[in-house]
Structures are given as C-alpha cells and as structure tokens.
Amino acid sequence: MNPELKVAVLGGKGGVGKTVLSIALAAELGVPLVDADVTEPDVPAYLELEVEEMLGEIRARYAVKTDNCVECGRCSEVCPWDAVEDPTACDGCGICEITCPEDAIEFEPEVLGEIVRSRNPDLDLEVIHPRSEPWVPELAHVIHRMVPERPCVIDCPAGLGCPVIAALSRADAAVLVTIPDPAARHDFERARTLVEKFGLPTVTVLNRADGSGDDFDVVVPESEDVLDAALRRDARALYRALRSHAREIVEELRSEISF
C-alpha cells in the first residue's frame, strides 16, 4: 500500500453500514482503523477491544460569561446553539468571544475523555478511538490528533459537518457508502459533492442492495451473516462475510490510485 495512503469511509446518513465496511476494509489492508466519531463511536460496539495505550486527552473549552457581561444579548444572537446559556452545546468555535463588545466571554477547559489505541485480538486489528462519556460535542480538532501519519482507514461519523471535513482533510482517498433508500441516496449525493471539493479519488459502494447497482463501483447485497456477526461482535465472522467486498473496494482503489 502507498506509505501515505489514508482512506476515509463516509456516506452522509448514518446507519448505512460504514462502520462494518470500515472494519472489513482495514482488516483486508492490514492497517489501523480510526473511529472518527467523537460523539458516539461505533467501532467498540462491533468489536471486542483490548486497550493498549492512552494517546491523549479529549479536551473541550466551554464559553462562560464573566462579570463584565452587561446582558446585551449579542452572544446569543451569533451562536445558533445558545451555548453561552447551555455550555453542553458549545463546540468552542469562539464566535461569541469575538463579537462580544464588552470582552465578557472566557473559555474554560474541561477534560471529557481520552484517545486510546486498542486492538481486536481476533483480527489483530489496531483501532484508534475516543473513549468518553456519551454525547461529547463534535470536536473536530480531536480527529486531527487521532489520524496517524501512516496508512489507515478512517470511519467517519454520520453527517457532513466539521468532523467529516476534518477527516477528509487528512485523507488521500474516499469510499462513499449508501443504501437503497431515498434519504440515504440524497445524503450520499451531498457527500459526493463534498468529496469532489477535496479532489479525492473515490470508490462508491451500494450496501444492503436488493438488486443491481449499475451506478456504483461495488455492490454489497443484503446479508443476514453480516447482521448476525455484528450483533454477536464476532470479528472473524464479520470479516468473512464482507471479505470479498472489501477486496473489491481495494481493487477499485488500486485502479484509482497507484499503490
């Protein structure tokens, strides 16, 4: 594999099978898997993991009003989440601090969890993932710290927000995943547009297909074996059920990029 190649797996809508395909792809390539969902990581839900090392803390900073505040309301006007009143909604963007005419906003740091390197012994698969309380804010800066300077597969979170953009900014290629569902296809097209803006070579995957997928590079049919293996957290069975499709994705990547 190209010594610098990092592959981001995304699709826009959640629930399309990105994580299980990411697991199979990382196992097929023999590279680490990065779970880039800081808010609700999915890989630990599918794999038995043994923590090997703590790589760093997950830190956030929350906006708070100081005694200089005159209750002008400017911070609430510019923040779509009203996070000065509800710090748990704060992503730390700093717009309230910049626009406050009284210089009355400060940011208080808080440790919300940690980034760890774990291993699934069944596949000997290295996994880099967050370990934190549920519903930690979508801290895009954490993703830059999680993605190593070596080949890896990045399992992107759902949506197309800042965390996905952060993951794509570290990627050299993308795998776009969707299912035969109108809402999923709509978000898939939005994801494709985003990936095109990054100029990344792309492989498209129609997962849980109930027929042909002529517009896609790889078609993965509906499979009870995949569902059963995922529910049982059986890594070997999950990889066996998806191995041929992971190999197809790798071959498509090879045709897009020389590695």
Short mmCIF file of C-alpha atoms in Angstrom, two decimals:
data_model
loop_
_atom_site.label_atom_id
_atom_site.label_comp_id
_atom_site.label_asym_id
_atom_site.label_seq_id
_atom_site.Cartn_x
_atom_site.Cartn_y
_atom_site.Cartn_z
CA MET A 1 0.00 0.00 0.00
CA ASN A 2 1.14 3.55 -0.65
CA PRO A 3 3.07 4.58 2.52
CA GLU A 4 0.96 7.71 2.92
CA LEU A 5 -2.47 6.47 1.84
CA LYS A 6 -5.32 7.13 4.24
CA VAL A 7 -8.85 6.13 3.23
CA ALA A 8 -11.93 7.90 4.63
CA VAL A 9 -15.22 5.95 4.64
CA LEU A 10 -18.31 8.17 4.67
CA GLY A 11 -21.83 8.44 3.32
CA GLY A 12 -23.70 11.32 4.92
CA LYS A 13 -26.59 9.45 6.50
CA GLY A 14 -25.99 7.23 9.50
CA GLY A 15 -26.98 3.57 9.52
CA VAL A 16 -25.77 2.72 6.01
CA GLY A 17 -23.08 0.27 7.12
CA LYS A 18 -19.98 2.48 7.06
CA THR A 19 -18.53 1.05 10.23
CA VAL A 20 -18.75 -2.65 9.36
CA LEU A 21 -17.30 -1.94 5.91
CA SER A 22 -14.53 0.12 7.51
CA ILE A 23 -13.68 -2.80 9.79
CA ALA A 24 -13.53 -5.23 6.87
CA LEU A 25 -11.50 -2.80 4.74
CA ALA A 26 -8.95 -2.11 7.49
CA ALA A 27 -8.61 -5.86 8.14
CA GLU A 28 -8.15 -6.54 4.42
CA LEU A 29 -5.50 -3.83 4.07
CA GLY A 30 -3.82 -4.71 7.35
CA VAL A 31 -3.84 -1.09 8.55
CA PRO A 32 -5.17 0.68 11.67
CA LEU A 33 -8.82 1.68 11.86
CA VAL A 34 -9.63 5.16 13.20
CA ASP A 35 -13.10 5.69 14.66
CA ALA A 36 -13.58 9.40 13.97
CA ASP A 37 -16.92 9.74 15.75
CA VAL A 38 -16.04 11.60 18.94
CA THR A 39 -19.69 11.98 19.93
CA GLU A 40 -20.78 8.34 19.63
CA PRO A 41 -18.03 5.96 18.43
CA ASP A 42 -19.42 2.80 16.81
CA VAL A 43 -16.39 0.54 16.38
CA PRO A 44 -16.33 -0.52 20.08
CA ALA A 45 -19.96 -1.58 19.67
CA TYR A 46 -18.99 -4.08 16.95
CA LEU A 47 -15.58 -5.30 18.13
CA GLU A 48 -14.16 -6.66 21.35
CA LEU A 49 -11.24 -4.31 22.06
CA GLU A 50 -8.29 -4.52 24.43
CA VAL A 51 -6.88 -1.09 25.30
CA GLU A 52 -3.12 -0.95 24.80
CA GLU A 53 -2.22 2.71 25.22
CA MET A 54 -3.69 6.09 26.06
CA LEU A 55 -2.64 8.51 23.31
CA GLY A 56 -4.02 11.77 24.69
CA GLU A 57 -6.88 13.55 26.39
CA ILE A 58 -10.06 14.78 24.74
CA ARG A 59 -10.37 18.38 25.81
CA ALA A 60 -13.12 20.87 25.12
CA ARG A 61 -13.46 24.51 26.03
CA TYR A 62 -16.76 25.99 27.05
CA ALA A 63 -17.82 29.63 26.77
CA VAL A 64 -18.78 31.31 30.04
CA LYS A 65 -19.81 34.87 30.88
CA THR A 66 -17.62 36.93 33.19
CA ASP A 67 -18.55 39.79 35.49
CA ASN A 68 -18.03 42.20 32.56
CA CYS A 69 -21.26 40.93 30.96
CA VAL A 70 -23.95 43.61 30.57
CA GLU A 71 -26.55 41.16 29.17
CA CYS A 72 -26.60 42.82 25.75
CA GLY A 73 -27.55 39.51 24.14
CA ARG A 74 -25.02 39.72 21.32
CA CYS A 75 -23.56 36.28 22.13
CA SER A 76 -26.99 34.66 21.85
CA GLU A 77 -27.59 36.39 18.53
CA VAL A 78 -24.46 34.97 16.90
CA CYS A 79 -24.49 31.48 18.45
CA PRO A 80 -27.07 29.17 16.80
CA TRP A 81 -26.93 26.84 19.82
CA ASP A 82 -27.25 29.49 22.57
CA ALA A 83 -24.24 27.74 24.08
CA VAL A 84 -23.33 30.53 26.50
CA GLU A 85 -26.54 29.68 28.35
CA ASP A 86 -26.09 25.93 27.80
CA PRO A 87 -22.36 25.05 27.88
CA THR A 88 -23.03 21.42 26.92
CA ALA A 89 -23.99 22.71 23.46
CA CYS A 90 -20.70 24.57 22.99
CA ASP A 91 -18.30 23.37 20.29
CA GLY A 92 -15.73 26.02 21.15
CA CYS A 93 -15.83 27.94 17.85
CA GLY A 94 -15.22 31.27 19.61
CA ILE A 95 -17.71 33.42 17.68
CA CYS A 96 -19.28 34.67 20.92
CA GLU A 97 -15.90 35.80 22.24
CA ILE A 98 -15.06 37.59 19.00
CA THR A 99 -18.34 39.51 18.80
CA CYS A 100 -18.80 40.39 22.50
CA PRO A 101 -18.50 44.20 22.75
CA GLU A 102 -17.62 44.04 26.46
CA ASP A 103 -14.91 41.36 26.22
CA ALA A 104 -17.02 39.41 28.69
CA ILE A 105 -16.57 35.85 27.36
CA GLU A 106 -13.93 33.45 28.56
CA PHE A 107 -13.36 29.79 27.77
CA GLU A 108 -12.94 27.19 30.48
CA PRO A 109 -11.19 23.94 29.52
CA GLU A 110 -12.56 20.57 30.53
CA VAL A 111 -11.29 17.02 30.02
CA LEU A 112 -14.07 14.93 28.50
CA GLY A 113 -12.28 11.67 27.81
CA GLU A 114 -9.26 10.21 26.10
CA ILE A 115 -7.97 8.92 22.80
CA VAL A 116 -6.81 5.32 23.05
CA ARG A 117 -5.15 2.72 20.89
CA SER A 118 -6.80 -0.66 21.25
CA ARG A 119 -6.56 -3.99 19.47
CA ASN A 120 -9.07 -6.61 18.43
CA PRO A 121 -7.22 -9.89 19.06
CA ASP A 122 -9.38 -11.93 16.67
CA LEU A 123 -8.30 -9.89 13.64
CA ASP A 124 -5.13 -8.46 15.20
CA LEU A 125 -6.64 -5.14 14.17
CA GLU A 126 -5.35 -1.90 15.68
CA VAL A 127 -8.13 0.58 16.45
CA ILE A 128 -7.65 4.22 17.44
CA HIS A 129 -10.79 5.56 19.02
CA PRO A 130 -12.22 8.01 21.56
CA ARG A 131 -13.25 6.80 24.98
CA SER A 132 -15.51 9.32 26.67
CA GLU A 133 -18.92 9.97 28.14
CA PRO A 134 -21.83 9.72 25.66
CA TRP A 135 -22.65 12.75 23.57
CA VAL A 136 -19.39 14.61 23.87
CA PRO A 137 -19.54 17.61 21.47
CA GLU A 138 -18.39 17.04 17.88
CA LEU A 139 -14.82 18.18 18.46
CA ALA A 140 -13.27 18.25 15.01
CA HIS A 141 -9.81 19.08 16.34
CA VAL A 142 -9.70 15.68 18.08
CA ILE A 143 -9.86 13.91 14.71
CA HIS A 144 -6.66 15.56 13.51
CA ARG A 145 -4.94 14.12 16.58
CA MET A 146 -6.40 10.62 16.09
CA VAL A 147 -5.39 10.09 12.45
CA PRO A 148 -1.81 8.73 12.39
CA GLU A 149 0.89 9.66 9.90
CA ARG A 150 0.69 6.23 8.30
CA PRO A 151 -1.78 4.19 6.26
CA CYS A 152 -5.17 3.79 7.92
CA VAL A 153 -8.91 3.58 7.34
CA ILE A 154 -10.97 6.41 8.85
CA ASP A 155 -14.54 5.55 9.80
CA CYS A 156 -16.23 8.96 9.52
CA PRO A 157 -19.21 9.97 11.65
CA ALA A 158 -22.64 10.49 10.15
CA GLY A 159 -23.45 13.83 8.59
CA LEU A 160 -21.26 16.23 6.65
CA GLY A 161 -20.21 18.63 9.38
CA CYS A 162 -16.86 19.74 10.72
CA PRO A 163 -15.72 16.29 11.96
CA VAL A 164 -16.22 14.78 8.48
CA ILE A 165 -14.41 17.71 6.90
CA ALA A 166 -11.56 17.24 9.38
CA ALA A 167 -11.33 13.54 8.42
CA LEU A 168 -11.36 14.30 4.70
CA SER A 169 -8.62 16.88 5.17
CA ARG A 170 -6.36 14.04 6.38
CA ALA A 171 -7.44 11.51 3.72
CA ASP A 172 -5.92 10.56 0.36
CA ALA A 173 -8.97 8.68 -0.94
CA ALA A 174 -12.62 8.19 -0.05
CA VAL A 175 -15.09 5.33 -0.01
CA LEU A 176 -18.68 6.58 -0.29
CA VAL A 177 -21.33 4.25 1.12
CA THR A 178 -25.11 4.32 0.82
CA ILE A 179 -28.14 2.00 0.81
CA PRO A 180 -31.21 1.78 -1.48
CA ASP A 181 -33.17 4.37 0.48
CA PRO A 182 -34.22 7.80 -0.87
CA ALA A 183 -32.99 9.72 2.20
CA ALA A 184 -29.68 7.87 2.19
CA ARG A 185 -29.21 8.44 -1.55
CA HIS A 186 -29.90 12.15 -1.08
CA ASP A 187 -27.22 12.43 1.61
CA PHE A 188 -24.89 10.25 -0.47
CA GLU A 189 -25.03 12.79 -3.31
CA ARG A 190 -24.28 15.60 -0.87
CA ALA A 191 -21.33 13.59 0.43
CA ARG A 192 -20.12 13.02 -3.12
CA THR A 193 -20.20 16.77 -3.76
CA LEU A 194 -18.16 17.38 -0.61
CA VAL A 195 -15.56 14.76 -1.57
CA GLU A 196 -15.28 16.28 -5.04
CA LYS A 197 -14.37 19.60 -3.45
CA PHE A 198 -11.42 17.86 -1.83
CA GLY A 199 -10.45 16.28 -5.16
CA LEU A 200 -10.12 12.83 -3.62
CA PRO A 201 -10.17 9.62 -5.68
CA THR A 202 -13.44 7.92 -4.76
CA VAL A 203 -14.96 4.42 -4.72
CA THR A 204 -18.75 4.23 -4.45
CA VAL A 205 -20.50 1.38 -2.60
CA LEU A 206 -24.17 0.41 -2.60
CA ASN A 207 -24.62 -1.53 0.62
CA ARG A 208 -27.50 -3.82 1.59
CA ALA A 209 -28.57 -3.87 -2.05
CA ASP A 210 -31.72 -5.67 -3.05
CA GLY A 211 -30.84 -5.70 -6.74
CA SER A 212 -28.29 -4.32 -9.17
CA GLY A 213 -26.38 -1.11 -8.64
CA ASP A 214 -25.10 -0.15 -12.05
CA ASP A 215 -24.14 3.35 -10.91
CA PHE A 216 -21.83 2.02 -8.18
CA ASP A 217 -18.31 0.63 -8.22
CA VAL A 218 -19.08 -2.06 -5.61
CA VAL A 219 -22.44 -3.61 -4.72
CA VAL A 220 -22.88 -5.41 -1.39
CA PRO A 221 -26.12 -7.43 -1.14
CA GLU A 222 -28.24 -7.68 1.98
CA SER A 223 -26.73 -10.32 4.27
CA GLU A 224 -28.04 -11.94 7.43
CA ASP A 225 -24.49 -13.16 8.09
CA VAL A 226 -23.23 -9.58 8.42
CA LEU A 227 -26.06 -8.62 10.76
CA ASP A 228 -25.64 -11.72 12.89
CA ALA A 229 -21.86 -11.27 13.19
CA ALA A 230 -22.24 -7.60 14.07
CA LEU A 231 -24.82 -8.33 16.77
CA ARG A 232 -22.59 -11.03 18.27
CA ARG A 233 -19.47 -8.82 17.99
CA ASP A 234 -17.81 -11.71 16.16
CA ALA A 235 -14.94 -10.02 14.33
CA ARG A 236 -13.84 -13.07 12.36
CA ALA A 237 -17.36 -13.83 11.13
CA LEU A 238 -17.92 -10.19 10.22
CA TYR A 239 -14.71 -10.10 8.19
CA ARG A 240 -15.54 -13.41 6.47
CA ALA A 241 -18.98 -12.12 5.49
CA LEU A 242 -17.54 -8.93 3.96
CA ARG A 243 -14.08 -10.04 2.84
CA SER A 244 -14.88 -10.43 -0.87
CA HIS A 245 -16.46 -6.98 -0.98
CA ALA A 246 -13.55 -5.44 0.92
CA ARG A 247 -11.26 -6.92 -1.72
CA GLU A 248 -13.42 -5.39 -4.44
CA ILE A 249 -13.07 -1.99 -2.77
CA VAL A 250 -9.30 -2.44 -2.58
CA GLU A 251 -9.14 -3.32 -6.28
CA GLU A 252 -11.21 -0.26 -7.15
CA LEU A 253 -8.85 1.87 -5.04
CA ARG A 254 -5.92 0.33 -6.91
CA SER A 255 -7.49 1.36 -10.20
CA GLU A 256 -7.93 4.92 -8.90
CA ILE A 257 -4.56 5.26 -7.19
CA SER A 258 -1.27 3.53 -7.82
CA PHE A 259 -0.36 1.66 -4.64
#
